mmCIF file of C-alpha atoms in Angstrom:
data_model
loop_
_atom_site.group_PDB
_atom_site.id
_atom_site.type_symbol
_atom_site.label_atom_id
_atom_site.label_comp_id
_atom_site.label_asym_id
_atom_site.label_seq_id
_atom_site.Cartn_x
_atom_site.Cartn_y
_atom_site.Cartn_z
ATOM 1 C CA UNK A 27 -16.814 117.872 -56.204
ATOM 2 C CA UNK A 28 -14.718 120.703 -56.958
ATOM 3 C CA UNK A 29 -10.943 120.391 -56.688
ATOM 4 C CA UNK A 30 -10.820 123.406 -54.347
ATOM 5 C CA UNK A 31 -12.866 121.675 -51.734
ATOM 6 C CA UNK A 32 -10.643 119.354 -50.933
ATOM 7 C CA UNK A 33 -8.899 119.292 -46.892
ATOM 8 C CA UNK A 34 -10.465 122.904 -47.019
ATOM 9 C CA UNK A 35 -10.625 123.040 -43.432
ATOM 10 C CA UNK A 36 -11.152 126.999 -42.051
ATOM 11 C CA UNK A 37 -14.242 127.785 -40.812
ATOM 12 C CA UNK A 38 -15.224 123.530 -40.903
ATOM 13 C CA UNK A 39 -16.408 122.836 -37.559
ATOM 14 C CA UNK A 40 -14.916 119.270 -36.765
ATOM 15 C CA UNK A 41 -17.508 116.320 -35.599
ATOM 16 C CA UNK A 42 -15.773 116.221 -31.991
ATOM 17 C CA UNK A 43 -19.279 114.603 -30.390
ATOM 18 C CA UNK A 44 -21.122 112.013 -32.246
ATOM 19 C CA UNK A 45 -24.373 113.253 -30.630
ATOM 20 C CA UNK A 46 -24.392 116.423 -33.134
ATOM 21 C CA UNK A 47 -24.599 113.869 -35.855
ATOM 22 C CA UNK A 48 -27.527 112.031 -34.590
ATOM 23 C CA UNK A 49 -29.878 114.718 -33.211
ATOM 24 C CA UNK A 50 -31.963 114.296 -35.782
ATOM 25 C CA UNK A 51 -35.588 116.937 -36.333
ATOM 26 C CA UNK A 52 -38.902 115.720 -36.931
ATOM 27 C CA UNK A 53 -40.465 116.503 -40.568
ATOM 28 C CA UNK A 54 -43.057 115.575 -43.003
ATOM 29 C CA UNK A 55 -42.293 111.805 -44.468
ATOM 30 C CA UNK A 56 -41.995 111.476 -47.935
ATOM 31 C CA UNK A 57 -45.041 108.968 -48.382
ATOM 32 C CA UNK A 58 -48.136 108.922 -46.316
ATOM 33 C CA UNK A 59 -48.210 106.706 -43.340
ATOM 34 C CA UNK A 60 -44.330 107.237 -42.494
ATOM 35 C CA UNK A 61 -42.756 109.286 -40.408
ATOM 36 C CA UNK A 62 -39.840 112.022 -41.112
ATOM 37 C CA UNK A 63 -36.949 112.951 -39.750
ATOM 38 C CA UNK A 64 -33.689 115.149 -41.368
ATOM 39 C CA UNK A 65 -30.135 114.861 -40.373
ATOM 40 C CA UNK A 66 -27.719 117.270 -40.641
ATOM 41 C CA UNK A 67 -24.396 116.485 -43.098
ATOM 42 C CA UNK A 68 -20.845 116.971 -41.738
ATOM 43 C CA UNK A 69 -17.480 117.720 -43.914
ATOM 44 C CA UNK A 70 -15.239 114.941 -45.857
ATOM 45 C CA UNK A 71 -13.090 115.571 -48.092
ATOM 46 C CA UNK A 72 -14.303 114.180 -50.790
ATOM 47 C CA UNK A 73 -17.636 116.067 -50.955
ATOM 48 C CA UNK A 74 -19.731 113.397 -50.848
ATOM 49 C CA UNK A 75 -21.390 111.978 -47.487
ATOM 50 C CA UNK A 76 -19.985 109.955 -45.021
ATOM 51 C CA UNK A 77 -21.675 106.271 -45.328
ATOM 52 C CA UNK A 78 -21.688 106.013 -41.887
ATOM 53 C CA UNK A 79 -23.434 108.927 -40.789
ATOM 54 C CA UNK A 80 -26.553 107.976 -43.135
ATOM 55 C CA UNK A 81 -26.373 104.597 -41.670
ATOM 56 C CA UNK A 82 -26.066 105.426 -38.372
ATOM 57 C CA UNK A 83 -28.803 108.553 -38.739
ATOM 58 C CA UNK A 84 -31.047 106.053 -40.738
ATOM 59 C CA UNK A 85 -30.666 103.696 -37.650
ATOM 60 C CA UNK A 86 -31.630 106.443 -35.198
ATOM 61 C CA UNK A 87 -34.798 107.311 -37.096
ATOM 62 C CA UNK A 88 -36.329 103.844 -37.021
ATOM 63 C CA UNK A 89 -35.365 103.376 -33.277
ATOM 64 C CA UNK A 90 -37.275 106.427 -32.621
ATOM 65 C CA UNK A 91 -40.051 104.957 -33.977
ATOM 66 C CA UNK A 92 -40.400 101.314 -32.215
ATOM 67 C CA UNK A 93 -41.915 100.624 -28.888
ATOM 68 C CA UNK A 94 -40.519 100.927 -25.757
ATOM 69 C CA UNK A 95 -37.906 98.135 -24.981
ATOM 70 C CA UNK A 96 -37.227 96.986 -28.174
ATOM 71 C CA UNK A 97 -33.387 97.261 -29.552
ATOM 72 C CA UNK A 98 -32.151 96.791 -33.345
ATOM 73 C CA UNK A 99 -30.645 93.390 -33.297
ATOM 74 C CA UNK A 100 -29.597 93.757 -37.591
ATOM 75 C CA UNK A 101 -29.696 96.306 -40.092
ATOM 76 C CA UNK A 102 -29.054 95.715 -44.327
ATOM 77 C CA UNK A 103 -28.804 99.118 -46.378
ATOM 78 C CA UNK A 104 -27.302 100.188 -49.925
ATOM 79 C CA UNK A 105 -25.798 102.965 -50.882
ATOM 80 C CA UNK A 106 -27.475 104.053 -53.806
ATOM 81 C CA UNK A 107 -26.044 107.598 -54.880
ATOM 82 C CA UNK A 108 -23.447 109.858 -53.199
ATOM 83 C CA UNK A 109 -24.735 112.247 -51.155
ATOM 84 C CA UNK A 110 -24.001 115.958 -50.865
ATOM 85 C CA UNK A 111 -22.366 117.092 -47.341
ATOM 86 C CA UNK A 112 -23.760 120.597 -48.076
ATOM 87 C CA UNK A 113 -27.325 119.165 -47.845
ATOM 88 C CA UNK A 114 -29.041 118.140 -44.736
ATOM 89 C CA UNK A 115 -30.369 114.213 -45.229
ATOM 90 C CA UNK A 116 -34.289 113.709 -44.753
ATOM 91 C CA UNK A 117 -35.421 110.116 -43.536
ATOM 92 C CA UNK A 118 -38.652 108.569 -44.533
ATOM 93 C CA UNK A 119 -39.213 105.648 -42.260
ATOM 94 C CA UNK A 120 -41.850 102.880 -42.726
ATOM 95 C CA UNK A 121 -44.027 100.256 -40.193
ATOM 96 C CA UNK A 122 -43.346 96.867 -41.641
ATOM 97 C CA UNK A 123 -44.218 95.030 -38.848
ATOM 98 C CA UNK A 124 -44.563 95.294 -35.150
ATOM 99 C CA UNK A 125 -45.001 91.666 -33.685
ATOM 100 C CA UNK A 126 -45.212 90.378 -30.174
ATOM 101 C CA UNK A 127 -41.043 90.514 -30.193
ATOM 102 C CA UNK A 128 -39.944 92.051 -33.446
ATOM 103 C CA UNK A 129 -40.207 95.099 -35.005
ATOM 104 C CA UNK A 130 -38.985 95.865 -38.930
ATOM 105 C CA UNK A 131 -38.864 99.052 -40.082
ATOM 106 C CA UNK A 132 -37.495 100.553 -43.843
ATOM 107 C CA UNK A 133 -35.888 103.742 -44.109
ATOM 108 C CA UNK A 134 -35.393 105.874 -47.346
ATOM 109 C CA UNK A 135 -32.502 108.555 -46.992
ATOM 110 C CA UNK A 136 -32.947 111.629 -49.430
ATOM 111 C CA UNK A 137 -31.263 114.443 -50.633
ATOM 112 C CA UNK A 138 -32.983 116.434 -54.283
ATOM 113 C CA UNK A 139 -36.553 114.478 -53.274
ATOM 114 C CA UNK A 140 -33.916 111.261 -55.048
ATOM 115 C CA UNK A 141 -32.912 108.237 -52.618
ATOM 116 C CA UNK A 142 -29.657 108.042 -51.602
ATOM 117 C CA UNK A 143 -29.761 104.979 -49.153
ATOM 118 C CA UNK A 144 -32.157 102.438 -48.242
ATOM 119 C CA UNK A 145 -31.965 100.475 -45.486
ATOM 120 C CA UNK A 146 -33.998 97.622 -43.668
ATOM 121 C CA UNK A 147 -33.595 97.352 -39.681
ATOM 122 C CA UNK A 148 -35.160 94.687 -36.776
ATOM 123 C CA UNK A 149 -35.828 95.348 -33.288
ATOM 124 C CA UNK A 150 -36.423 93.036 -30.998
ATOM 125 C CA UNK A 151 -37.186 92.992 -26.922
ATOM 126 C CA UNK A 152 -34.864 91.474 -24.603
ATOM 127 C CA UNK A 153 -35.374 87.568 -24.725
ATOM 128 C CA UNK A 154 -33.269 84.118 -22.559
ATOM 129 C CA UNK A 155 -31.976 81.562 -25.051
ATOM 130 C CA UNK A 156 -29.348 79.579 -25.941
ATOM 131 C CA UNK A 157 -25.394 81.394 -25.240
ATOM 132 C CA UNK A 158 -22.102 80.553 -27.234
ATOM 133 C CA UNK A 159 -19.811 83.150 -29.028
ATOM 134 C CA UNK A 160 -16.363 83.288 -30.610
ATOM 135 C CA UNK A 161 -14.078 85.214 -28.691
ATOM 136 C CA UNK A 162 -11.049 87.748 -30.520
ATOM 137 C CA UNK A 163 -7.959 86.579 -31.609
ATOM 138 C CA UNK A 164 -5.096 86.480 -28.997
ATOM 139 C CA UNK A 165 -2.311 88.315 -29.201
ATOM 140 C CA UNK A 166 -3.568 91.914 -30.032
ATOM 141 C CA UNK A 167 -2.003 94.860 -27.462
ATOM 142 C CA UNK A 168 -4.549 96.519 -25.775
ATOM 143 C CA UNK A 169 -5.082 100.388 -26.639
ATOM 144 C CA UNK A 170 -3.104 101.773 -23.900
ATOM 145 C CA UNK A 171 -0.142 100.068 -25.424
ATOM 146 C CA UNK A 172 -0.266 101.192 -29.496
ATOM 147 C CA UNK A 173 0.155 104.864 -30.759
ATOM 148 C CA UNK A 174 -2.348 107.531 -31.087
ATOM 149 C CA UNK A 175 -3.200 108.499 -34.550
ATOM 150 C CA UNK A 176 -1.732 112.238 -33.762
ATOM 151 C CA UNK A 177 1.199 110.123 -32.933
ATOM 152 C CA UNK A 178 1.300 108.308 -35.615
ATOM 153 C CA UNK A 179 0.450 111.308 -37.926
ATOM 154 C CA UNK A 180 3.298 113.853 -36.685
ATOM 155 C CA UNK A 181 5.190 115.255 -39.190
ATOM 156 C CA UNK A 182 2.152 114.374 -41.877
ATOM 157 C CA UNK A 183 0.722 117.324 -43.672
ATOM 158 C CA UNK A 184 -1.430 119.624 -41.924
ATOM 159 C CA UNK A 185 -4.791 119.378 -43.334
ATOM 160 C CA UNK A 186 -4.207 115.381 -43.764
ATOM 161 C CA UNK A 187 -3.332 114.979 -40.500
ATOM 162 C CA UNK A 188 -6.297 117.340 -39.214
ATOM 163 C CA UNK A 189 -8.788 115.128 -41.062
ATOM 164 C CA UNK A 190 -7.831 111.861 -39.401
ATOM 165 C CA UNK A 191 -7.651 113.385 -36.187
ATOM 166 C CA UNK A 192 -9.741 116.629 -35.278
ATOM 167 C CA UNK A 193 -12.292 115.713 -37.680
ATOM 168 C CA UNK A 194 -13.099 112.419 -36.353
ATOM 169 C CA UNK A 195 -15.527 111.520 -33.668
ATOM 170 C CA UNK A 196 -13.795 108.410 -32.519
ATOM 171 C CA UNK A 197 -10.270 108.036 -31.191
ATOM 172 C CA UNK A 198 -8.438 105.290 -32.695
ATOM 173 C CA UNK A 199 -5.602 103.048 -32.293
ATOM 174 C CA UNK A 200 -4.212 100.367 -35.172
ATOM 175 C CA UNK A 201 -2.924 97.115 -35.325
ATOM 176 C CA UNK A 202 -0.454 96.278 -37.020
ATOM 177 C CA UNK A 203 -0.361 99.211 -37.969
ATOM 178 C CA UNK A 204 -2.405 102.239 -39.570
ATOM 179 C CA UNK A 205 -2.259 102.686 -43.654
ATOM 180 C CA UNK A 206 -2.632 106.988 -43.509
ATOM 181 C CA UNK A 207 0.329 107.453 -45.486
ATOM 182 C CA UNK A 208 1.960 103.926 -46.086
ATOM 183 C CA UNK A 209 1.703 100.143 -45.658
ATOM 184 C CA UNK A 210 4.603 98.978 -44.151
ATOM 185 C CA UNK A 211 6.171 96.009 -46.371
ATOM 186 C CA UNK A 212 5.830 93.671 -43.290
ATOM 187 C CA UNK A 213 2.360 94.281 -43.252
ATOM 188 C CA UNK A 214 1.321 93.493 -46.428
ATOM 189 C CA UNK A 215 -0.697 90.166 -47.085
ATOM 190 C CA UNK A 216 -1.873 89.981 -43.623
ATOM 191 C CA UNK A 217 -5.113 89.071 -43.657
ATOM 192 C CA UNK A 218 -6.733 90.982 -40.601
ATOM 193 C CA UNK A 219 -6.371 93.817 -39.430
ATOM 194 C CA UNK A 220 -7.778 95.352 -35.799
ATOM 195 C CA UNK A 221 -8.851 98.768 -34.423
ATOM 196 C CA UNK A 222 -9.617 99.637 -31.144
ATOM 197 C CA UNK A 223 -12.246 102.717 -31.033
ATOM 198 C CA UNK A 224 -14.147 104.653 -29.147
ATOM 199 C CA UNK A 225 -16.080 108.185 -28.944
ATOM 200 C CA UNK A 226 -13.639 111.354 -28.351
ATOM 201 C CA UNK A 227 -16.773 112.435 -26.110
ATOM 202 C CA UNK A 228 -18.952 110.275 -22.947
ATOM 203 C CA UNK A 229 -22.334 109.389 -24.239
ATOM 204 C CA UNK A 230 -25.357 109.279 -22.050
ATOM 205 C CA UNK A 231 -27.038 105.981 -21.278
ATOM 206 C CA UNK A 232 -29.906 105.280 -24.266
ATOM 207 C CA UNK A 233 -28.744 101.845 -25.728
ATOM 208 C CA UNK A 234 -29.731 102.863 -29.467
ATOM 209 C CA UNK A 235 -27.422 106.192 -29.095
ATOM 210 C CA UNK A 236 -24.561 103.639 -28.299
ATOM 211 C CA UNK A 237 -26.032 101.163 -31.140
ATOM 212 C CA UNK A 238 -26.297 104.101 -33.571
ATOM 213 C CA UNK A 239 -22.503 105.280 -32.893
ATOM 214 C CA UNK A 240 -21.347 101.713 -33.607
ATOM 215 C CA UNK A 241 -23.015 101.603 -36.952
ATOM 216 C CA UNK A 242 -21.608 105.082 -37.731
ATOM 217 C CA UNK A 243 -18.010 103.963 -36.755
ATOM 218 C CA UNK A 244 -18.364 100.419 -38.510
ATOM 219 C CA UNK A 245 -17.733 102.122 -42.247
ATOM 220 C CA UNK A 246 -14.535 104.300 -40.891
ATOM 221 C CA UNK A 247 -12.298 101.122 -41.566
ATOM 222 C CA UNK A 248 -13.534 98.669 -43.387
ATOM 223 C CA UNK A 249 -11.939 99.569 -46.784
ATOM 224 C CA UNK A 250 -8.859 99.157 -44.831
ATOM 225 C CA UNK A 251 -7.916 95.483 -44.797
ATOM 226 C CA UNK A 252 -8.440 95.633 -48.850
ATOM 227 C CA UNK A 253 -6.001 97.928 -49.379
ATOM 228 C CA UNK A 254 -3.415 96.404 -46.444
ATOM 229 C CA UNK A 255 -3.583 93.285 -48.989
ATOM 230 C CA UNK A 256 -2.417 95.593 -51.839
ATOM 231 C CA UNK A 257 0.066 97.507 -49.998
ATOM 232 C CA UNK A 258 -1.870 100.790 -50.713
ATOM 233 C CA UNK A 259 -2.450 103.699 -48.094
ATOM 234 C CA UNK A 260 -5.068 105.882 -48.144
ATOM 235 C CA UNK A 261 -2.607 108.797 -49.287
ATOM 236 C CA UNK A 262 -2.514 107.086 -52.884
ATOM 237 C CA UNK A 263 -2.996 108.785 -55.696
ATOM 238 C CA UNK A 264 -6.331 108.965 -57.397
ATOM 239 C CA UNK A 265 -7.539 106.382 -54.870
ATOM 240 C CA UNK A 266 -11.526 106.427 -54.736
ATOM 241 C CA UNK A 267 -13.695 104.464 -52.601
ATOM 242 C CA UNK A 268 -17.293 103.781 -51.731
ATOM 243 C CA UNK A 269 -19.261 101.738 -49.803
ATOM 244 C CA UNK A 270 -22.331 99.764 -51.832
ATOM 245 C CA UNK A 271 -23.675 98.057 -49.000
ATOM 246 C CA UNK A 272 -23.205 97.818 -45.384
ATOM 247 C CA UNK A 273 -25.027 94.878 -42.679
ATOM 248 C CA UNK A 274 -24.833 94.701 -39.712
ATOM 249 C CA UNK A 275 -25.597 92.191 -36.467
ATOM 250 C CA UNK A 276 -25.952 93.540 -32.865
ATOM 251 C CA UNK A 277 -25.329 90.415 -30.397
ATOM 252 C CA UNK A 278 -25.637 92.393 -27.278
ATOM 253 C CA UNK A 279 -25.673 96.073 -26.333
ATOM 254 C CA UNK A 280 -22.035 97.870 -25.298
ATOM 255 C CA UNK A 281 -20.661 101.625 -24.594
ATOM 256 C CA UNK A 282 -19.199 103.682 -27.624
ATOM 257 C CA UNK A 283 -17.675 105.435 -25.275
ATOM 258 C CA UNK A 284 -15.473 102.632 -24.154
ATOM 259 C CA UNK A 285 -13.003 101.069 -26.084
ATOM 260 C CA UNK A 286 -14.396 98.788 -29.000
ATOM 261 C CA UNK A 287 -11.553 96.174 -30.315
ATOM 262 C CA UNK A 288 -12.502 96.172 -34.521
ATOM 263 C CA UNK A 289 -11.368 93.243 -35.893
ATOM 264 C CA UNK A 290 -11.504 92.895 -39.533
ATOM 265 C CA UNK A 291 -10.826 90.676 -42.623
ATOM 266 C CA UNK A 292 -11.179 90.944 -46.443
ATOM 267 C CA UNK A 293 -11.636 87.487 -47.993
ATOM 268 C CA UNK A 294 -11.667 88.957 -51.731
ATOM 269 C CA UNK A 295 -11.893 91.397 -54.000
ATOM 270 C CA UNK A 296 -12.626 90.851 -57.672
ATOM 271 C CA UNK A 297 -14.026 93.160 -60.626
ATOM 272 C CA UNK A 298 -13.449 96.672 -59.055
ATOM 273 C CA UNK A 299 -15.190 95.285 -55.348
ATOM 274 C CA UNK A 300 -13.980 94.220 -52.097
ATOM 275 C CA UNK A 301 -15.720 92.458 -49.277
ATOM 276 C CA UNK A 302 -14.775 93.155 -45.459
ATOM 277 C CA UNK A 303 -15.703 90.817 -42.685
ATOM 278 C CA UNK A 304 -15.442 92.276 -38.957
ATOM 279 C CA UNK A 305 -16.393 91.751 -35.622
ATOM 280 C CA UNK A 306 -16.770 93.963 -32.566
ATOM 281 C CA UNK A 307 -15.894 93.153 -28.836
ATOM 282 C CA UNK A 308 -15.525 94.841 -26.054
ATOM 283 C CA UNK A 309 -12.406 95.065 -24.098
ATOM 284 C CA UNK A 310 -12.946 92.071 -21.949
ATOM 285 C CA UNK A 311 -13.470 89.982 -25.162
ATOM 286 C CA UNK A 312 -17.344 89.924 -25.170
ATOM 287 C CA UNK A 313 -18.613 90.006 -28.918
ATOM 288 C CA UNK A 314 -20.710 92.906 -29.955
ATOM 289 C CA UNK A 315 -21.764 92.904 -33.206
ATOM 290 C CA UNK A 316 -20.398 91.368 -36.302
ATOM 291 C CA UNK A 317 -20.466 93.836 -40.001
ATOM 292 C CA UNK A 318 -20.201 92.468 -43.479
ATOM 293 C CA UNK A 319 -19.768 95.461 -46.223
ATOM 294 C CA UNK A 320 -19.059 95.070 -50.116
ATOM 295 C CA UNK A 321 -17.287 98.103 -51.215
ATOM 296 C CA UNK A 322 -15.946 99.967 -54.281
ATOM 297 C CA UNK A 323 -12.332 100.120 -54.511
ATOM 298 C CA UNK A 324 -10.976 102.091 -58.180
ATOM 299 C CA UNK A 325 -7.224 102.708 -58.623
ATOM 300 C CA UNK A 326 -6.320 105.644 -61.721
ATOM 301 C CA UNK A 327 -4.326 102.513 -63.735
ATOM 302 C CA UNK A 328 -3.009 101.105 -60.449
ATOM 303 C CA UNK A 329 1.292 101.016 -60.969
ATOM 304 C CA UNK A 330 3.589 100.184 -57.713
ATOM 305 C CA UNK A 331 5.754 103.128 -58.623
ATOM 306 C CA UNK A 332 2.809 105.135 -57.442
ATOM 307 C CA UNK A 333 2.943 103.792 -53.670
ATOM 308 C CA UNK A 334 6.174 106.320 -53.484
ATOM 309 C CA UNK A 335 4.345 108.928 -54.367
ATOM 310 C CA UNK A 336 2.121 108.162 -51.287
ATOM 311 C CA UNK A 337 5.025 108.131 -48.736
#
């Protein structure tokens, strides 16, 4: 990406309403005997596309293709190239299997006829069994009591703070604290991190829109607790990231449009890669989904002196 793209905002129509994202068009499929679907691409900063909205468009194009009654209980996908946000995507989706129960379906995203992510999902109808889950750590202020990120962003630069918060579908609200522009020294080395979230805009009622906008906002945060550990803020210098694969676990279906408490962990990184645990509940505690994602994390000859520059 060219230097000069970067934060250039005018005339960059900000995702306000998730549903834009996901309203994907039907087109030929890639192979014969799939079906085809393209997404459009929305702005970052960087260029490249958002992991998230190929996941969560790659989602949406399988559920459109499973029978009635059936909702995606996992999803495993990798990254395989960066994709171009002045591209639409184009989804090739494939019948593995439709069961009694289950349903699998694989979906190829593509941009220059190349792939860019593939993904595996599973569907399955509404079943009685055996109940037990974990519920969130105590201890975490609800929503209504932490800062806004526009409060938290006042007085950051213009287009920086117009990225994190017009250009963002979801509202969000940190705990401890957010990492925009610094990691405060008392937060360093804590090994979680939470983020309550939810859709700037009410959704309608379709289960796999709400399932869809979960996926998308699963891959806003989850480089997050990495860097917490290392006392780095997004604003570092240099500082690239990318996701290399995302899964994903749907317990039981929730709103996007009501708040979501994120709670997430990183457990390692090693050789230029860090791993992020997480769980989603909803606001009375109930768990949603759980998301596991390995990501790329490279630092331009990573010195502490730099984390001043950040600030």
């Amino acid at each position: 990406m060219a230097a000069d793209r970067s934060y250039a905002l005018d005339n960059i129509a900000p995702v306000r309403h998730i549903e834009d994202v996901l309203r994907l068009e039907e087109v030929a499929a890639a192979h014969p005997g799939e079906q085809g679907f393209r997404g459009p691409s929305h702005w970052m900063p960087t260029g490249r596309v958002f992991g998230g909205q190929i996941l969560s468009q790659a989602l949406t194009a399988a559920s459109r293709t499973v029978p009635d009654g059936r909702f995606v209980h996992s999803l495993h996908a990798y990254f395989l190239r960066g994709g171009d946000i002045e591209l639409p995507v184009d989804f090739s989706v494939e019948t593995l299997r439709d069961g009694r129960s289950f349903s699998q379906r694989r979906v190829q995203a593509y941009q220059h006829g190349e792939p860019i992510l593939s993904l595996i999902t599973s569907f399955q109808t509404v079943d009685a069994g055996l109940q037990h889950e974990i519920r969130p750590p105590a201890g975490i202020p609800g929503p209504d009591e932490l800062p806004t990120t526009e409060e938290t962003l006042r007085g950051a630069p213009e287009a920086f703070r117009r990225y994190f918060t017009d250009y963002r579908a979801f509202k969000m609200r940190h705990y401890p604290s957010p990492i925009y522009v610094s990691v405060p020294k008392e937060d360093e080395d804590i090994p979680f991190q939470a983020v309550w979230i939810k859709t700037r805009e009410a959704l309608g009622d379709d289960p796999a829109l709400h399932a869809a906008a979960l996926a998308y906002a699963s891959d806003y945060t989850t480089f997050e607790p990495i860097l917490r550990r290392h006392g780095i803020p997004w604003a570092y210098p240099g500082l690239n990231t990318a996701s290399l694969d995302h899964a994903m676990w749907f317990h039981r279906q929730a709103r996007a449009d009501e708040w979501v408490l994120y709670v997430q962990e990183s457990p390692t990184a090693q050789g230029g890669r860090g791993l992020t645990e997480g769980r989603m509940f909803t606001q009375g505690g109930d768990l949603i989904a759980t998301v596991a994602q390995e990501g790329l994390v490279r630092l331009p000859q990573f010195k502490p002196e730099n984390l001043k520059k950040a600030e």
